CSV table of C-alpha atoms in Angstrom, one decimal:
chain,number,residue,atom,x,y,z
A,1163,UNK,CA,-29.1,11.7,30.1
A,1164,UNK,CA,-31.0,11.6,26.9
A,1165,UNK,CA,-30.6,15.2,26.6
A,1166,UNK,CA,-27.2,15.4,27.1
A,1167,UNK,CA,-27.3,12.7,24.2
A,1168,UNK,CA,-29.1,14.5,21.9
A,1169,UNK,CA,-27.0,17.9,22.4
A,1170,UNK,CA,-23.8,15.7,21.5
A,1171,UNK,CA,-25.4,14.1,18.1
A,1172,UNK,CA,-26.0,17.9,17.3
A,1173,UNK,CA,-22.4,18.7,18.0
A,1174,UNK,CA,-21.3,15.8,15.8
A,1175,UNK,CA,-23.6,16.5,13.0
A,1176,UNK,CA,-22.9,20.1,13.0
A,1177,UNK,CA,-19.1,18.7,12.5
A,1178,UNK,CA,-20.4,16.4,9.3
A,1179,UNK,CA,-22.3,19.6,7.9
A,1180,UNK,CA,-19.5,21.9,8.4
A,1181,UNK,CA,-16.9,19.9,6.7
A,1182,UNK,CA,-18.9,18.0,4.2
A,1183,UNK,CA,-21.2,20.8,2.9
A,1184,UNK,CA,-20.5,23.8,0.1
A,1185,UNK,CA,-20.8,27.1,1.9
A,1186,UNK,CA,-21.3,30.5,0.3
A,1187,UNK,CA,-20.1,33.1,2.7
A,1188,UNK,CA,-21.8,36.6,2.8
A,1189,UNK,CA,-18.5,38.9,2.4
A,1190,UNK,CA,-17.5,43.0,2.0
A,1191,UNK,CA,-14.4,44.4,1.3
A,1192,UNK,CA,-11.8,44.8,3.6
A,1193,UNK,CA,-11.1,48.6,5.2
A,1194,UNK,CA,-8.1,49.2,7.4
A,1195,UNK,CA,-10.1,52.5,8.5
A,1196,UNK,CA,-12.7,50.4,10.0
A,1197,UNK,CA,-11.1,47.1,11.9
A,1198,UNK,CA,-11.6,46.4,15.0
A,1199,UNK,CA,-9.9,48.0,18.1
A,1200,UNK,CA,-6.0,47.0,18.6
A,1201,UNK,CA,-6.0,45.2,21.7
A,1202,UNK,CA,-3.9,46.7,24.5
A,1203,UNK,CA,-1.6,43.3,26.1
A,1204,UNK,CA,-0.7,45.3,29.7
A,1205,UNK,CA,-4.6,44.9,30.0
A,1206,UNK,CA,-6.0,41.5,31.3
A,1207,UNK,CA,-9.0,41.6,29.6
A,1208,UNK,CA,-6.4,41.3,25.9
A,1209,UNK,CA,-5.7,37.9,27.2
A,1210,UNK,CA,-7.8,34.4,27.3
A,1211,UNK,CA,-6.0,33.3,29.5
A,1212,UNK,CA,-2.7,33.8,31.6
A,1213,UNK,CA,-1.5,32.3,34.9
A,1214,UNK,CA,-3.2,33.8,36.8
A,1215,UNK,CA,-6.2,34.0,35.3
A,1216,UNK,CA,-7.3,30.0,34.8
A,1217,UNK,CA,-11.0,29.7,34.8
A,1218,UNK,CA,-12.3,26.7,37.4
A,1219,UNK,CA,-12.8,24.6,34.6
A,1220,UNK,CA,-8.7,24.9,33.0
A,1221,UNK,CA,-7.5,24.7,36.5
A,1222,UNK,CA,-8.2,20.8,37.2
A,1223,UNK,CA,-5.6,20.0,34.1
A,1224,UNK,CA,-2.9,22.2,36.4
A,1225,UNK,CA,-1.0,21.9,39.3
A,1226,UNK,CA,-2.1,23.0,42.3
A,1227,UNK,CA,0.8,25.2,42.5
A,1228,UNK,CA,1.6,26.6,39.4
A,1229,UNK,CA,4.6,28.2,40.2
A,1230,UNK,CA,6.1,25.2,40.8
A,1231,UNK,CA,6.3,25.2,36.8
A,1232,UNK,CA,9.6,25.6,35.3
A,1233,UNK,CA,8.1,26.2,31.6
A,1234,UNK,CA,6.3,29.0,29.8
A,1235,UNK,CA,3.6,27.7,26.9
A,1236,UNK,CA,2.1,30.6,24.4
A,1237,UNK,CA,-0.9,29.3,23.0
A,1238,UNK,CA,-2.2,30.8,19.7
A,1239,UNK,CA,-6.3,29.3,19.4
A,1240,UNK,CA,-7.6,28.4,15.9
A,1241,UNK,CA,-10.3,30.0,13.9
A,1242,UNK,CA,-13.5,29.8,16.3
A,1243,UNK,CA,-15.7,32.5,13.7
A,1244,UNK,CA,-17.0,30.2,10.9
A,1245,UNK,CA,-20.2,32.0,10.7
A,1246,UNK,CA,-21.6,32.4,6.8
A,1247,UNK,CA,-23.5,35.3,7.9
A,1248,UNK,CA,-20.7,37.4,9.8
A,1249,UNK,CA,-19.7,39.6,7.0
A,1250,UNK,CA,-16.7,41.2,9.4
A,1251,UNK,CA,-13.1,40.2,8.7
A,1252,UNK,CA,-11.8,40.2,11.9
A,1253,UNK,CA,-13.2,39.7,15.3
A,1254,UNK,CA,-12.9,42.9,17.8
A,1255,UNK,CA,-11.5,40.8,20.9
A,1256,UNK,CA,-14.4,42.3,23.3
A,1257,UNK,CA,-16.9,40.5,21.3
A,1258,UNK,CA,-18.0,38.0,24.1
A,1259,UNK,CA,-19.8,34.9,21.7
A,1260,UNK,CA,-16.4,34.7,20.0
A,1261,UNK,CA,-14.6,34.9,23.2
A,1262,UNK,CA,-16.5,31.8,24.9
A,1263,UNK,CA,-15.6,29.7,22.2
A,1264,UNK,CA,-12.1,30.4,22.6
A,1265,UNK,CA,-12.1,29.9,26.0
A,1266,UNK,CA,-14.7,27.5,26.3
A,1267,UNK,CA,-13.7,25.5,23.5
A,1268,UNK,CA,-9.7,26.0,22.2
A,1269,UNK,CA,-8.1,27.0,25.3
A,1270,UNK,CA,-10.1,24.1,27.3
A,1271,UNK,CA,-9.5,21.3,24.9
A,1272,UNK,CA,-6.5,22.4,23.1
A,1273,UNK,CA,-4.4,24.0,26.0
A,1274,UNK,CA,-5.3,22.0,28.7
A,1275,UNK,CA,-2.9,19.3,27.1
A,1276,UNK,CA,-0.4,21.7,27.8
A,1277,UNK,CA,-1.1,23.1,31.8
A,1278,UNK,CA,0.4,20.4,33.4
A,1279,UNK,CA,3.9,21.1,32.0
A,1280,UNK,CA,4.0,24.8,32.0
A,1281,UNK,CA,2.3,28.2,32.5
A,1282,UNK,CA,0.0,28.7,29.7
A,1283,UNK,CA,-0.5,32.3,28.2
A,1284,UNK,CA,-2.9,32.8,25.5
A,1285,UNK,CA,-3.5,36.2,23.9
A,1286,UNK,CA,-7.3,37.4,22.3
A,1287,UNK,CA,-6.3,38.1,19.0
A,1288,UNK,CA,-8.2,40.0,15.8
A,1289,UNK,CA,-8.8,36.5,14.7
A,1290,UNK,CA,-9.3,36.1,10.9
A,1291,UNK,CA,-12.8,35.1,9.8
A,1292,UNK,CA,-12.5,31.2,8.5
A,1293,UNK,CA,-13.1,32.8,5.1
A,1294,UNK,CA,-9.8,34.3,4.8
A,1295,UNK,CA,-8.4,31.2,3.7
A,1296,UNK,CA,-10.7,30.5,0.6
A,1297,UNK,CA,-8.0,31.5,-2.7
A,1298,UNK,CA,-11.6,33.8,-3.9
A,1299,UNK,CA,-11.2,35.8,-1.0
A,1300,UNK,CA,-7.5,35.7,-0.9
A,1301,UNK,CA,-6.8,39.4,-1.3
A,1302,UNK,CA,-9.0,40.8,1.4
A,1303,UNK,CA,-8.1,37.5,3.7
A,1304,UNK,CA,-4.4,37.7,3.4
A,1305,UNK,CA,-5.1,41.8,5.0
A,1306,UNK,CA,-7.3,39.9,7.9
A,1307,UNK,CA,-4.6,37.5,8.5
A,1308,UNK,CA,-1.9,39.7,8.7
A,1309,UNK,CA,-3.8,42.0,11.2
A,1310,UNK,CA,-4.4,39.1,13.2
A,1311,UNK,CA,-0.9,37.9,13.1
A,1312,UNK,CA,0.4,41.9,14.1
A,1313,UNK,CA,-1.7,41.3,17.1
A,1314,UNK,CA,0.0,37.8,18.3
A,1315,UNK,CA,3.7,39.3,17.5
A,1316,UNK,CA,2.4,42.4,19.6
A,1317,UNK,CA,1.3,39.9,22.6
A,1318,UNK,CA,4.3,38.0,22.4
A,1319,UNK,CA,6.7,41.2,22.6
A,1320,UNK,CA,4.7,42.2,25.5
A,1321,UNK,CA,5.2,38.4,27.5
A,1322,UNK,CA,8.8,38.5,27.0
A,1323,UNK,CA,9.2,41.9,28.5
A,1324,UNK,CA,6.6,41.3,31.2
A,1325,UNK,CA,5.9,37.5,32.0
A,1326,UNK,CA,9.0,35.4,30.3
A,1327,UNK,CA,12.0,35.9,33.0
A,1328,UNK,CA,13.9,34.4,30.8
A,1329,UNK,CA,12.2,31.1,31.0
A,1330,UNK,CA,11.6,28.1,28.3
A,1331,UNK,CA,9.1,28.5,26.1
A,1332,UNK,CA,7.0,26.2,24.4
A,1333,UNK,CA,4.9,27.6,21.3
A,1334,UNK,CA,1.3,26.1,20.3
A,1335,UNK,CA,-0.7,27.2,17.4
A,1336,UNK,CA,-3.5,25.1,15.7
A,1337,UNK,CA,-5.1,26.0,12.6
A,1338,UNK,CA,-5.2,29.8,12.2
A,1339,UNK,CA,-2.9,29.6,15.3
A,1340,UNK,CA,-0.3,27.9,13.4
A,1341,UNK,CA,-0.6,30.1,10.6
A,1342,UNK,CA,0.7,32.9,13.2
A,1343,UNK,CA,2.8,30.5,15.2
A,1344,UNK,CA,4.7,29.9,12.0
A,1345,UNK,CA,5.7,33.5,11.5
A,1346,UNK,CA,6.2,34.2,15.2
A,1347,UNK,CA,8.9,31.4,15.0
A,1348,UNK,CA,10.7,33.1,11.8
A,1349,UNK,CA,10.6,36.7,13.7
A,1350,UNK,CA,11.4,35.8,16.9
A,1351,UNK,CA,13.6,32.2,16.8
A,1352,UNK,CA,14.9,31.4,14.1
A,1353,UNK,CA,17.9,33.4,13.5
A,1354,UNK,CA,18.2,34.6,17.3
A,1355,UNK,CA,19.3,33.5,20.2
A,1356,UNK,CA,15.9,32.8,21.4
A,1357,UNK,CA,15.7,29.8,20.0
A,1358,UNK,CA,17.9,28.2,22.8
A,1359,UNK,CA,14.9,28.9,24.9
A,1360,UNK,CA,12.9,26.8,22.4
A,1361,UNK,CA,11.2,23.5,24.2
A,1362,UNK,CA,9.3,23.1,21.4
A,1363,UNK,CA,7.0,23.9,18.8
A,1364,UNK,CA,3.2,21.9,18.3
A,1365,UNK,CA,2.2,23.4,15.0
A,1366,UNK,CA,-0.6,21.2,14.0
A,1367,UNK,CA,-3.1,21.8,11.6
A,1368,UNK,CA,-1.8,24.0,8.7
A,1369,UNK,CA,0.9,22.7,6.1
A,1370,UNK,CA,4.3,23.2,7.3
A,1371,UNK,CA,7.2,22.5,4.8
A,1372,UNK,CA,10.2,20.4,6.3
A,1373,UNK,CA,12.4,23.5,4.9
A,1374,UNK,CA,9.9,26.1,6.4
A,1375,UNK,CA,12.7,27.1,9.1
A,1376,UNK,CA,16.5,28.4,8.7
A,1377,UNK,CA,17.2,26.7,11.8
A,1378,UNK,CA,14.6,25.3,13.6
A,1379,UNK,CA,14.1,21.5,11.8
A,1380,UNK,CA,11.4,18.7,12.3
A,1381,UNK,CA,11.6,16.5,15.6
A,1382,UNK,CA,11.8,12.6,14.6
A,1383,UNK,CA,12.2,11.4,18.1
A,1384,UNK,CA,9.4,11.7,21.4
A,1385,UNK,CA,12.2,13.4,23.2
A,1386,UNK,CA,13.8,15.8,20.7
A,1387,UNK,CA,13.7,19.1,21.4
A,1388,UNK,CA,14.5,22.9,20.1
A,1389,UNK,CA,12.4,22.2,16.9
A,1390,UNK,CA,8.8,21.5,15.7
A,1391,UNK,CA,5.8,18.4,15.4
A,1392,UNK,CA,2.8,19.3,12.8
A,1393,UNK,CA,0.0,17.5,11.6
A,1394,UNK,CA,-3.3,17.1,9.8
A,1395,UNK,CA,-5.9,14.5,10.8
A,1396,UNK,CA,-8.2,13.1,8.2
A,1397,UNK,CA,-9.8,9.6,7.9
A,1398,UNK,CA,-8.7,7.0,6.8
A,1399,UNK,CA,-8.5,6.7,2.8
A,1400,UNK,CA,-9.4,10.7,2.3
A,1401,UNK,CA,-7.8,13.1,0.7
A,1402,UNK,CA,-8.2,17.0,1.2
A,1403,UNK,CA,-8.6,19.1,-1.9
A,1404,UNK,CA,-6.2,20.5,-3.2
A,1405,UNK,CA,-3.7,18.5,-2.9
A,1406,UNK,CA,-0.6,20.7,-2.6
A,1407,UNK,CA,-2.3,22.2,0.7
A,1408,UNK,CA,-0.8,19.0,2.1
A,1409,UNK,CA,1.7,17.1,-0.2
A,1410,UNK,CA,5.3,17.1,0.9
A,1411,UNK,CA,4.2,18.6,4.6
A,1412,UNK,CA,5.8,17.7,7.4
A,1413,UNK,CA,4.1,15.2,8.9
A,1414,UNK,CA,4.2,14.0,12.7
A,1415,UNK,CA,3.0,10.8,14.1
A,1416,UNK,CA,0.8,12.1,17.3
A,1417,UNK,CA,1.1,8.8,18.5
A,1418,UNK,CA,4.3,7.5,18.8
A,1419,UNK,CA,6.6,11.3,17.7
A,1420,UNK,CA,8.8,9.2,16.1
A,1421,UNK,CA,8.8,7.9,12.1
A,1422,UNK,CA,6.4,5.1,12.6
A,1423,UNK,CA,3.9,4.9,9.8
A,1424,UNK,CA,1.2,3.2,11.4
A,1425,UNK,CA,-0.4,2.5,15.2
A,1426,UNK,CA,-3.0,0.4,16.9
A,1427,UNK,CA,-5.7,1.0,19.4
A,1428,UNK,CA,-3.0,0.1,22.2
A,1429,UNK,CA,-0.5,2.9,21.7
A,1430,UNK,CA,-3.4,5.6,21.9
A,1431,UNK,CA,-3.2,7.2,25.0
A,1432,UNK,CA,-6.5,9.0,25.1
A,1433,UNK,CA,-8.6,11.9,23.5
A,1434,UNK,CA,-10.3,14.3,25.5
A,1435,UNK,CA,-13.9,14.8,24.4
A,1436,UNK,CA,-16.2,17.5,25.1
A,1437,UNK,CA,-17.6,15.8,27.8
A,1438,UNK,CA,-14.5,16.1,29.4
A,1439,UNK,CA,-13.6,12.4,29.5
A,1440,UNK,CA,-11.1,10.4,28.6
A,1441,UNK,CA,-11.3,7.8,25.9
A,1442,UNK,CA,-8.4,5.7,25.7
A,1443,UNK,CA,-7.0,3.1,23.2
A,1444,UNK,CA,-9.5,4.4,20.2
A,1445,UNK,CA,-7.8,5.0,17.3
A,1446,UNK,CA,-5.8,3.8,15.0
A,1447,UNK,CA,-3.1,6.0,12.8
A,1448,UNK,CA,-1.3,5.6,9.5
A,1449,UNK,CA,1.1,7.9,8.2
A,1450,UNK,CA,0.4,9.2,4.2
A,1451,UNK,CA,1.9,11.9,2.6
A,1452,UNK,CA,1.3,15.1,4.5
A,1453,UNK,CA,-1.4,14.0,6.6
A,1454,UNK,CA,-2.1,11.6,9.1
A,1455,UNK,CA,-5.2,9.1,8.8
A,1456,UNK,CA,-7.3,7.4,11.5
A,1457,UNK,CA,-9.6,5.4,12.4
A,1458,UNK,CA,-13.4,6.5,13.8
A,1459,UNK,CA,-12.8,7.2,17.1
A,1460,UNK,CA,-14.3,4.5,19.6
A,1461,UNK,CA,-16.4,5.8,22.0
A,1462,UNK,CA,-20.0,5.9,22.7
A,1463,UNK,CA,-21.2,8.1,19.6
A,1464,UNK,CA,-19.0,6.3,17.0
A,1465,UNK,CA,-21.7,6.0,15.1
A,1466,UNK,CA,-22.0,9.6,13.9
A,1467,UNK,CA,-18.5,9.8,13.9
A,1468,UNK,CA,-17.8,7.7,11.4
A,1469,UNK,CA,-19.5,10.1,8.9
A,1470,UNK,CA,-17.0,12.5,9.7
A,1471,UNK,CA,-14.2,12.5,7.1
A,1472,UNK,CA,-12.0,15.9,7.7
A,1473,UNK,CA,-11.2,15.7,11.6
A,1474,UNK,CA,-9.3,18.9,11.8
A,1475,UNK,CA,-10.9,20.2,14.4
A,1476,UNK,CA,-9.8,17.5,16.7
A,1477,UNK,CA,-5.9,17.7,15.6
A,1478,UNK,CA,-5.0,18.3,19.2
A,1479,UNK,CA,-7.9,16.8,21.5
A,1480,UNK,CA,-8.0,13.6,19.3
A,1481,UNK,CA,-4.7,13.1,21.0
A,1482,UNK,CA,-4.9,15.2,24.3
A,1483,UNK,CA,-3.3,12.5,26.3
A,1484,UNK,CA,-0.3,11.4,23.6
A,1485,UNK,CA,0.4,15.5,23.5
A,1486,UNK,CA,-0.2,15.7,27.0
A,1487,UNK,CA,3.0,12.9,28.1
A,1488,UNK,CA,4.9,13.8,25.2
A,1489,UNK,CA,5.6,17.6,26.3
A,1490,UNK,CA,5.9,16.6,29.8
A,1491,UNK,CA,8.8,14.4,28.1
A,1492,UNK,CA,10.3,17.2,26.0
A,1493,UNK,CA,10.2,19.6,29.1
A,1494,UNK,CA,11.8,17.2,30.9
A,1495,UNK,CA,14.6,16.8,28.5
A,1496,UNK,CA,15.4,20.3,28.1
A,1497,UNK,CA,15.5,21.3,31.7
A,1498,UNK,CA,18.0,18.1,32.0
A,1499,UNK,CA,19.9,19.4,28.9
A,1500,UNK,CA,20.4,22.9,30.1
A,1501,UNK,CA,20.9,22.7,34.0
């Protein structure tokens, strides 16, 4: 018991040090002659996970039959390679640390919200190093994020021709993963008929103007469908710097999905911790502009939480069950809708 308590406070103040502290990343330029290898989608080792391919820990947030599902979700995971040391711009997708993370860490916590309302496919990626979105490293990061993003419009080519079956798709990205998300929606939605398969779109974590899309336009109801719900999660009375990385974003209450500025403990539904349990009713929201505040989590290491002031990380989990019944709700709607 005490140890497990002690490996949490670590977790939490490695949180604090990575968001509170200057960092000075080691760095070298960026050669397209030496990335990493282009990962090849028919294999199942390109993918973190697909249907049939749910580790025992992902499967307990499914169905027991997941056929049963009438809904496709493509999952796009964040940044996981924040390492100061790792000079590389982009992770080779057989590199097994990074992988665990993803599917240890983003799929289990961030995906999971998603398994019980439809099939969840999740391609490895040439993720960008955390890095690439520094404006000093801008030149050599834009080439690392567009290599990653080649590799998520590759995978998503591939499920349409070889998993979709012309099925309803919900699109996830967080962080990085909304970075690509964002651009996967343009090329592939936007202007095309595709987006009548369009459930929905959880873009959380990366500025998303309310103009972003042609055609594809902010939800302001829990069961709107066909468009998009974004987010950034800081605490109460913080602001990021700079401020136009989040002024005049779209900015969806996790909570209620509709344009309520602020919440109570009641209407939280729950966020998954890494513990795996449930901790309902513990947080509070308020709506500001482009981001969405809360309160310090209640739950057992609140404490150490509450130094925590940038809660990006948890965009998704700090709401698991909120996300969790409002897709089921969106699902639902568009399967009724298009019968």
């Amino acid at each position: 018991m005490l140890k497990r308590l002690v490996n949490k406070i670590l977790i939490l103040t490695s949180i604090l040090l990575f968001y509170n502290c200057k960092s000075t990343y080691k760095t070298e330029s960026f050669n397209r002659n030496e990335v990493p290898n282009e990962p090849q989608y028919s294999k199942v080792s390109s993918w973190a996970i697909t249907p049939n391919s749910y580790q025992e820990n992902f499967r307990k947030y499914a169905p027991k039959n997941i056929d049963s599902l009438k809904v496709d979700v493509f999952y796009i995971y964040p940044t996981v390679n924040t390492s100061k040391r790792d000079v590389r711009w982009n992770v080779p997708i057989e590199d097994e640390k990074q992988n665990d993370k993803v599917i240890n860490k983003a799929v289990l916590f961030q995906a999971s919200a998603f398994a019980g309302v439809g099939k969840i496919y999740a391609p490895l990626y040439r993720q960008a190093h955390y890095r690439s979105f520094f404006k000093k490293f801008k030149k050599e990061g834009d080439q690392a994020l567009k290599l990653a993003y080649l590799d998520v419009k590759r995978a998503f080519q591939y499920y349409l021709e070889n998993y979709n079956n012309n099925r309803p798709i919900i699109i996830v990205g967080h962080s990085q993963g909304a970075t690509h998300a964002i651009q996967l929606l343009k090329d592939f939605f936007d202007e095309t008929q595709l987006k009548e398969k369009l459930v929905a779109a959880y873009i959380p974590g990366m500025r998303v103007k309310p103009d972003e899309f042609k055609n594809i336009q902010p939800m302001n109801a829990p069961d709107e469908v066909g468009g998009f719900v974004s987010w950034n999660t800081y605490k109460k009375g913080f602001y990021p710097k700079p401020k136009d990385w989040y002024k005049g974003s779209v900015t969806t209450n996790p909570v209620t999905w509709n344009e309520e500025k602020e919440t109570e403990y009641l209407q939280h539904k729950g966020f998954l911790y890494t513990n795996e349990k449930l901790y309902k009713n513990s947080i509070k929201t308020q709506v500001t502009d482009g981001l969405i505040w809360i309160s310090t989590p209640k739950f057992p290491l609140r404490f150490f939480a509450s130094f925590v002031r940038n809660f990006h990380s948890g965009d998704i989990n700090l709401f698991w069950q909120d996300v969790k019944e409002n897709v089921q709700l969106r699902a639902e709607t568009w399967l009724r809708k298009n019968k």
